[in-house]
Amino acid sequence: SAVISQKPSRDICQRGTSLTIQCQVDSQVTMMFWYRQQPGQSLTLIATANQGSEATYESGFVIDKFPISRPNLTFSTLTVSNMSPEDSSIYLCSVPEEAPGEKLFFGSGTQLSVL
Amino acid sequence: QKEVEQDPGPLSVPEGAIVSLNCTYSNSAFQYFMWYRQYSRKGPELLMYTYSSGNKEDGRFTAQVDKSSKYISLFIRDSQPSDSATYLCAMGGEPGGYQKVTFGTGTKLQVIP
């Protein structure tokens, strides 16, 4: 299984600012995913980050709000832009096992609070 | 109707009890089923994985899938305080290769010593 390091683990931010979350994997992976976990809600996929191409966003999520970088096969960042209190959530980085790919491994998450 | 329904709990049981966690789903295209365990301030970790109806056992944990009823369960025998966590059911489409995974909302379990 992959070891995923995510930082920061938590942060408190002011409305209107931006936060960049980093995700580092201990092995090269083709796909990386970013999820949001809000209280009482199921894990929701924000986007899929592929190395060398634009991220693919799920319905309800846009690049201007959640820009993603994927500079290489072991690293990705998610930025939460122009934050509002509604963005307070846990953000999780995830990678699938390389083969066959159904199982997901997760980082420890970033607890974000927006005041 | 949500694709996956899971009782949020919280569920509080005494140590040694048998715990039953359940999810129902509406999408008959789901072919594989998982249970994740998430400790406080940690990411989810895969606990059980199965792609067929029936039971799969791993130590004190048993995953049960009934595709005809669109119902899955996780049983924990001889529950321990270390089992206190949130349990998420998850499911996806055709086996083989990455498919989008749909999660339940999670059931918070507390095992009282």
PDB file of N, CA, C and O in Angstrom, chain B residues 63-111:
ATOM      1  N   ALA B  63     -17.446  -9.159   6.349  1.00  0.00           N
ATOM      2  CA  ALA B  63     -18.209  -8.326   5.417  1.00  0.00           C
ATOM      3  C   ALA B  63     -19.223  -9.212   4.719  1.00  0.00           C
ATOM      4  O   ALA B  63     -18.901 -10.312   4.274  1.00  0.00           O
ATOM      5  N   GLN B  64     -20.432  -8.722   4.633  1.00  0.00           N
ATOM      6  CA  GLN B  64     -21.515  -9.481   4.012  1.00  0.00           C
ATOM      7  C   GLN B  64     -22.142  -8.633   2.921  1.00  0.00           C
ATOM      8  O   GLN B  64     -22.409  -7.446   3.115  1.00  0.00           O
ATOM      9  N   VAL B  65     -22.354  -9.245   1.769  1.00  0.00           N
ATOM     10  CA  VAL B  65     -22.954  -8.539   0.638  1.00  0.00           C
ATOM     11  C   VAL B  65     -24.153  -9.332   0.146  1.00  0.00           C
ATOM     12  O   VAL B  65     -24.066 -10.543  -0.075  1.00  0.00           O
ATOM     13  N   ASP B  66     -25.266  -8.665  -0.034  1.00  0.00           N
ATOM     14  CA  ASP B  66     -26.467  -9.250  -0.617  1.00  0.00           C
ATOM     15  C   ASP B  66     -26.867  -8.373  -1.792  1.00  0.00           C
ATOM     16  O   ASP B  66     -27.558  -7.369  -1.630  1.00  0.00           O
ATOM     17  N   LYS B  67     -26.417  -8.754  -2.978  1.00  0.00           N
ATOM     18  CA  LYS B  67     -26.686  -7.927  -4.155  1.00  0.00           C
ATOM     19  C   LYS B  67     -28.163  -7.924  -4.527  1.00  0.00           C
ATOM     20  O   LYS B  67     -28.660  -6.944  -5.072  1.00  0.00           O
ATOM     21  N   SER B  68     -28.857  -9.001  -4.246  1.00  0.00           N
ATOM     22  CA  SER B  68     -30.279  -9.057  -4.615  1.00  0.00           C
ATOM     23  C   SER B  68     -31.085  -8.046  -3.811  1.00  0.00           C
ATOM     24  O   SER B  68     -32.056  -7.469  -4.302  1.00  0.00           O
ATOM     25  N   SER B  69     -30.658  -7.803  -2.569  1.00  0.00           N
ATOM     26  CA  SER B  69     -31.343  -6.834  -1.708  1.00  0.00           C
ATOM     27  C   SER B  69     -30.650  -5.484  -1.702  1.00  0.00           C
ATOM     28  O   SER B  69     -31.142  -4.548  -1.064  1.00  0.00           O
ATOM     29  N   LYS B  70     -29.500  -5.388  -2.376  1.00  0.00           N
ATOM     30  CA  LYS B  70     -28.702  -4.156  -2.398  1.00  0.00           C
ATOM     31  C   LYS B  70     -28.397  -3.714  -0.961  1.00  0.00           C
ATOM     32  O   LYS B  70     -28.691  -2.582  -0.551  1.00  0.00           O
ATOM     33  N   TYR B  71     -27.782  -4.615  -0.242  1.00  0.00           N
ATOM     34  CA  TYR B  71     -27.557  -4.429   1.195  1.00  0.00           C
ATOM     35  C   TYR B  71     -26.210  -5.013   1.548  1.00  0.00           C
ATOM     36  O   TYR B  71     -25.897  -6.142   1.158  1.00  0.00           O
ATOM     37  N   ILE B  72     -25.388  -4.227   2.255  1.00  0.00           N
ATOM     38  CA  ILE B  72     -24.114  -4.753   2.722  1.00  0.00           C
ATOM     39  C   ILE B  72     -23.975  -4.501   4.218  1.00  0.00           C
ATOM     40  O   ILE B  72     -24.553  -3.542   4.748  1.00  0.00           O
ATOM     41  N   SER B  73     -23.224  -5.369   4.866  1.00  0.00           N
ATOM     42  CA  SER B  73     -23.033  -5.266   6.305  1.00  0.00           C
ATOM     43  C   SER B  73     -21.594  -5.536   6.677  1.00  0.00           C
ATOM     44  O   SER B  73     -20.867  -6.230   5.953  1.00  0.00           O
ATOM     45  N   LEU B  74     -21.208  -4.979   7.802  1.00  0.00           N
ATOM     46  CA  LEU B  74     -19.920  -5.284   8.420  1.00  0.00           C
ATOM     47  C   LEU B  74     -20.202  -5.707   9.849  1.00  0.00           C
ATOM     48  O   LEU B  74     -20.841  -4.965  10.600  1.00  0.00           O
ATOM     49  N   PHE B  75     -19.734  -6.901  10.196  1.00  0.00           N
ATOM     50  CA  PHE B  75     -19.891  -7.388  11.561  1.00  0.00           C
ATOM     51  C   PHE B  75     -18.523  -7.370  12.253  1.00  0.00           C
ATOM     52  O   PHE B  75     -17.512  -7.773  11.658  1.00  0.00           O
ATOM     53  N   ILE B  76     -18.534  -6.903  13.479  1.00  0.00           N
ATOM     54  CA  ILE B  76     -17.327  -6.907  14.294  1.00  0.00           C
ATOM     55  C   ILE B  76     -17.609  -7.763  15.511  1.00  0.00           C
ATOM     56  O   ILE B  76     -18.514  -7.460  16.297  1.00  0.00           O
ATOM     57  N   ARG B  77     -16.850  -8.850  15.659  1.00  0.00           N
ATOM     58  CA  ARG B  77     -17.025  -9.721  16.823  1.00  0.00           C
ATOM     59  C   ARG B  77     -16.074  -9.276  17.929  1.00  0.00           C
ATOM     60  O   ARG B  77     -15.008  -8.706  17.666  1.00  0.00           O
ATOM     61  N   ASP B  78     -16.473  -9.569  19.166  1.00  0.00           N
ATOM     62  CA  ASP B  78     -15.619  -9.272  20.317  1.00  0.00           C
ATOM     63  C   ASP B  78     -15.037  -7.856  20.198  1.00  0.00           C
ATOM     64  O   ASP B  78     -13.809  -7.645  20.180  1.00  0.00           O
ATOM     65  N   SER B  79     -15.915  -6.888  20.070  1.00  0.00           N
ATOM     66  CA  SER B  79     -15.478  -5.514  19.826  1.00  0.00           C
ATOM     67  C   SER B  79     -14.557  -5.004  20.947  1.00  0.00           C
ATOM     68  O   SER B  79     -14.722  -5.356  22.120  1.00  0.00           O
ATOM     69  N   GLN B  80     -13.590  -4.209  20.537  1.00  0.00           N
ATOM     70  CA  GLN B  80     -12.570  -3.672  21.438  1.00  0.00           C
ATOM     71  C   GLN B  80     -12.632  -2.142  21.440  1.00  0.00           C
ATOM     72  O   GLN B  80     -13.049  -1.533  20.456  1.00  0.00           O
ATOM     73  N   PRO B  81     -12.177  -1.515  22.502  1.00  0.00           N
ATOM     74  CA  PRO B  81     -12.134  -0.037  22.493  1.00  0.00           C
ATOM     75  C   PRO B  81     -11.364   0.523  21.303  1.00  0.00           C
ATOM     76  O   PRO B  81     -11.694   1.605  20.807  1.00  0.00           O
ATOM     77  N   SER B  82     -10.368  -0.227  20.825  1.00  0.00           N
ATOM     78  CA  SER B  82      -9.595   0.234  19.667  1.00  0.00           C
ATOM     79  C   SER B  82     -10.409   0.211  18.368  1.00  0.00           C
ATOM     80  O   SER B  82      -9.957   0.757  17.349  1.00  0.00           O
ATOM     81  N   ASP B  83     -11.588  -0.411  18.408  1.00  0.00           N
ATOM     82  CA  ASP B  83     -12.480  -0.390  17.234  1.00  0.00           C
ATOM     83  C   ASP B  83     -13.278   0.903  17.156  1.00  0.00           C
ATOM     84  O   ASP B  83     -13.994   1.140  16.171  1.00  0.00           O
ATOM     85  N   SER B  84     -13.185   1.740  18.181  1.00  0.00           N
ATOM     86  CA  SER B  84     -13.921   3.003  18.182  1.00  0.00           C
ATOM     87  C   SER B  84     -13.416   3.885  17.051  1.00  0.00           C
ATOM     88  O   SER B  84     -12.247   4.281  17.018  1.00  0.00           O
ATOM     89  N   ALA B  85     -14.281   4.172  16.112  1.00  0.00           N
ATOM     90  CA  ALA B  85     -13.914   4.894  14.895  1.00  0.00           C
ATOM     91  C   ALA B  85     -15.186   5.140  14.104  1.00  0.00           C
ATOM     92  O   ALA B  85     -16.273   4.696  14.484  1.00  0.00           O
ATOM     93  N   THR B  86     -15.042   5.816  12.995  1.00  0.00           N
ATOM     94  CA  THR B  86     -16.140   5.950  12.037  1.00  0.00           C
ATOM     95  C   THR B  86     -15.920   4.949  10.907  1.00  0.00           C
ATOM     96  O   THR B  86     -14.803   4.854  10.378  1.00  0.00           O
ATOM     97  N   TYR B  87     -16.963   4.213  10.566  1.00  0.00           N
ATOM     98  CA  TYR B  87     -16.878   3.196   9.527  1.00  0.00           C
ATOM     99  C   TYR B  87     -17.652   3.657   8.301  1.00  0.00           C
ATOM    100  O   TYR B  87     -18.831   4.005   8.379  1.00  0.00           O
ATOM    101  N   LEU B  88     -16.971   3.670   7.179  1.00  0.00           N
ATOM    102  CA  LEU B  88     -17.552   4.125   5.921  1.00  0.00           C
ATOM    103  C   LEU B  88     -17.732   2.943   4.981  1.00  0.00           C
ATOM    104  O   LEU B  88     -16.777   2.197   4.742  1.00  0.00           O
ATOM    105  N   CYS B  89     -18.933   2.778   4.453  1.00  0.00           N
ATOM    106  CA  CYS B  89     -19.075   1.814   3.376  1.00  0.00           C
ATOM    107  C   CYS B  89     -18.774   2.539   2.067  1.00  0.00           C
ATOM    108  O   CYS B  89     -18.927   3.759   1.958  1.00  0.00           O
ATOM    109  N   ALA B  90     -18.322   1.781   1.079  1.00  0.00           N
ATOM    110  CA  ALA B  90     -17.984   2.365  -0.218  1.00  0.00           C
ATOM    111  C   ALA B  90     -18.211   1.313  -1.289  1.00  0.00           C
ATOM    112  O   ALA B  90     -18.053   0.120  -1.042  1.00  0.00           O
ATOM    113  N   MET B  91     -18.543   1.760  -2.458  1.00  0.00           N
ATOM    114  CA  MET B  91     -18.800   0.814  -3.535  1.00  0.00           C
ATOM    115  C   MET B  91     -18.496   1.437  -4.882  1.00  0.00           C
ATOM    116  O   MET B  91     -18.505   2.652  -5.053  1.00  0.00           O
ATOM    117  N   GLY B  92     -18.196   0.545  -5.858  1.00  0.00           N
ATOM    118  CA  GLY B  92     -17.835   1.014  -7.182  1.00  0.00           C
ATOM    119  C   GLY B  92     -18.338   0.067  -8.257  1.00  0.00           C
ATOM    120  O   GLY B  92     -18.943  -0.962  -7.983  1.00  0.00           O
ATOM    121  N   GLY B  93     -18.053   0.460  -9.519  1.00  0.00           N
ATOM    122  CA  GLY B  93     -18.605  -0.257 -10.662  1.00  0.00           C
ATOM    123  C   GLY B  93     -17.868  -1.515 -11.022  1.00  0.00           C
ATOM    124  O   GLY B  93     -17.589  -2.361 -10.192  1.00  0.00           O
ATOM    125  N   GLU B  94     -17.531  -1.658 -12.300  1.00  0.00           N
ATOM    126  CA  GLU B  94     -16.918  -2.876 -12.779  1.00  0.00           C
ATOM    127  C   GLU B  94     -15.544  -3.094 -12.155  1.00  0.00           C
ATOM    128  O   GLU B  94     -14.749  -2.161 -12.062  1.00  0.00           O
ATOM    129  N   PRO B  95     -15.247  -4.302 -11.717  1.00  0.00           N
ATOM    130  CA  PRO B  95     -13.905  -4.577 -11.201  1.00  0.00           C
ATOM    131  C   PRO B  95     -12.856  -4.396 -12.293  1.00  0.00           C
ATOM    132  O   PRO B  95     -13.148  -4.549 -13.468  1.00  0.00           O
ATOM    133  N   GLY B  96     -11.649  -4.070 -11.882  1.00  0.00           N
ATOM    134  CA  GLY B  96     -10.569  -3.925 -12.853  1.00  0.00           C
ATOM    135  C   GLY B  96     -10.391  -2.487 -13.256  1.00  0.00           C
ATOM    136  O   GLY B  96     -11.234  -1.938 -13.961  1.00  0.00           O
ATOM    137  N   GLY B  97      -9.312  -1.869 -12.823  1.00  0.00           N
ATOM    138  CA  GLY B  97      -9.091  -0.477 -13.184  1.00  0.00           C
ATOM    139  C   GLY B  97      -9.871   0.448 -12.285  1.00  0.00           C
ATOM    140  O   GLY B  97     -10.814   0.034 -11.609  1.00  0.00           O
ATOM    141  N   TYR B  98      -9.513   1.702 -12.290  1.00  0.00           N
ATOM    142  CA  TYR B  98     -10.161   2.647 -11.390  1.00  0.00           C
ATOM    143  C   TYR B  98     -11.563   3.000 -11.880  1.00  0.00           C
ATOM    144  O   TYR B  98     -11.782   3.292 -13.039  1.00  0.00           O
ATOM    145  N   GLN B  99     -12.491   2.934 -10.994  1.00  0.00           N
ATOM    146  CA  GLN B  99     -13.833   3.416 -11.235  1.00  0.00           C
ATOM    147  C   GLN B  99     -14.188   4.362 -10.103  1.00  0.00           C
ATOM    148  O   GLN B  99     -13.683   4.244  -9.010  1.00  0.00           O
ATOM    149  N   LYS B 100     -15.080   5.274 -10.360  1.00  0.00           N
ATOM    150  CA  LYS B 100     -15.485   6.211  -9.327  1.00  0.00           C
ATOM    151  C   LYS B 100     -16.107   5.466  -8.164  1.00  0.00           C
ATOM    152  O   LYS B 100     -16.949   4.587  -8.355  1.00  0.00           O
ATOM    153  N   VAL B 101     -15.683   5.812  -6.963  1.00  0.00           N
ATOM    154  CA  VAL B 101     -16.160   5.147  -5.757  1.00  0.00           C
ATOM    155  C   VAL B 101     -17.183   6.040  -5.075  1.00  0.00           C
ATOM    156  O   VAL B 101     -16.980   7.247  -4.957  1.00  0.00           O
ATOM    157  N   THR B 102     -18.274   5.451  -4.633  1.00  0.00           N
ATOM    158  CA  THR B 102     -19.322   6.176  -3.922  1.00  0.00           C
ATOM    159  C   THR B 102     -19.314   5.742  -2.466  1.00  0.00           C
ATOM    160  O   THR B 102     -19.316   4.549  -2.166  1.00  0.00           O
ATOM    161  N   PHE B 103     -19.276   6.731  -1.575  1.00  0.00           N
ATOM    162  CA  PHE B 103     -19.163   6.454  -0.145  1.00  0.00           C
ATOM    163  C   PHE B 103     -20.477   6.701   0.579  1.00  0.00           C
ATOM    164  O   PHE B 103     -21.272   7.564   0.184  1.00  0.00           O
ATOM    165  N   GLY B 104     -20.696   5.947   1.663  1.00  0.00           N
ATOM    166  CA  GLY B 104     -21.736   6.281   2.612  1.00  0.00           C
ATOM    167  C   GLY B 104     -21.268   7.409   3.506  1.00  0.00           C
ATOM    168  O   GLY B 104     -20.099   7.822   3.461  1.00  0.00           O
ATOM    169  N   THR B 105     -22.165   7.903   4.351  1.00  0.00           N
ATOM    170  CA  THR B 105     -21.826   9.033   5.212  1.00  0.00           C
ATOM    171  C   THR B 105     -21.034   8.621   6.441  1.00  0.00           C
ATOM    172  O   THR B 105     -20.476   9.476   7.126  1.00  0.00           O
ATOM    173  N   GLY B 106     -20.965   7.312   6.708  1.00  0.00           N
ATOM    174  CA  GLY B 106     -20.193   6.846   7.859  1.00  0.00           C
ATOM    175  C   GLY B 106     -21.041   6.630   9.088  1.00  0.00           C
ATOM    176  O   GLY B 106     -22.000   7.367   9.332  1.00  0.00           O
ATOM    177  N   THR B 107     -20.695   5.613   9.856  1.00  0.00           N
ATOM    178  CA  THR B 107     -21.322   5.325  11.150  1.00  0.00           C
ATOM    179  C   THR B 107     -20.249   5.444  12.223  1.00  0.00           C
ATOM    180  O   THR B 107     -19.213   4.772  12.147  1.00  0.00           O
ATOM    181  N   LYS B 108     -20.497   6.306  13.199  1.00  0.00           N
ATOM    182  CA  LYS B 108     -19.537   6.485  14.282  1.00  0.00           C
ATOM    183  C   LYS B 108     -19.794   5.448  15.361  1.00  0.00           C
ATOM    184  O   LYS B 108     -20.902   5.349  15.893  1.00  0.00           O
ATOM    185  N   LEU B 109     -18.775   4.680  15.681  1.00  0.00           N
ATOM    186  CA  LEU B 109     -18.881   3.604  16.659  1.00  0.00           C
ATOM    187  C   LEU B 109     -18.018   3.929  17.869  1.00  0.00           C
ATOM    188  O   LEU B 109     -16.860   4.329  17.740  1.00  0.00           O
ATOM    189  N   GLN B 110     -18.594   3.728  19.049  1.00  0.00           N
ATOM    190  CA  GLN B 110     -17.832   3.837  20.287  1.00  0.00           C
ATOM    191  C   GLN B 110     -17.968   2.551  21.067  1.00  0.00           C
ATOM    192  O   GLN B 110     -19.094   2.098  21.324  1.00  0.00           O
ATOM    193  N   VAL B 111     -16.842   1.948  21.411  1.00  0.00           N
ATOM    194  CA  VAL B 111     -16.832   0.729  22.205  1.00  0.00           C
ATOM    195  C   VAL B 111     -16.398   1.098  23.614  1.00  0.00           C
ATOM    196  O   VAL B 111     -15.267   1.569  23.824  1.00  0.00           O
TER     197      VAL B 111
END
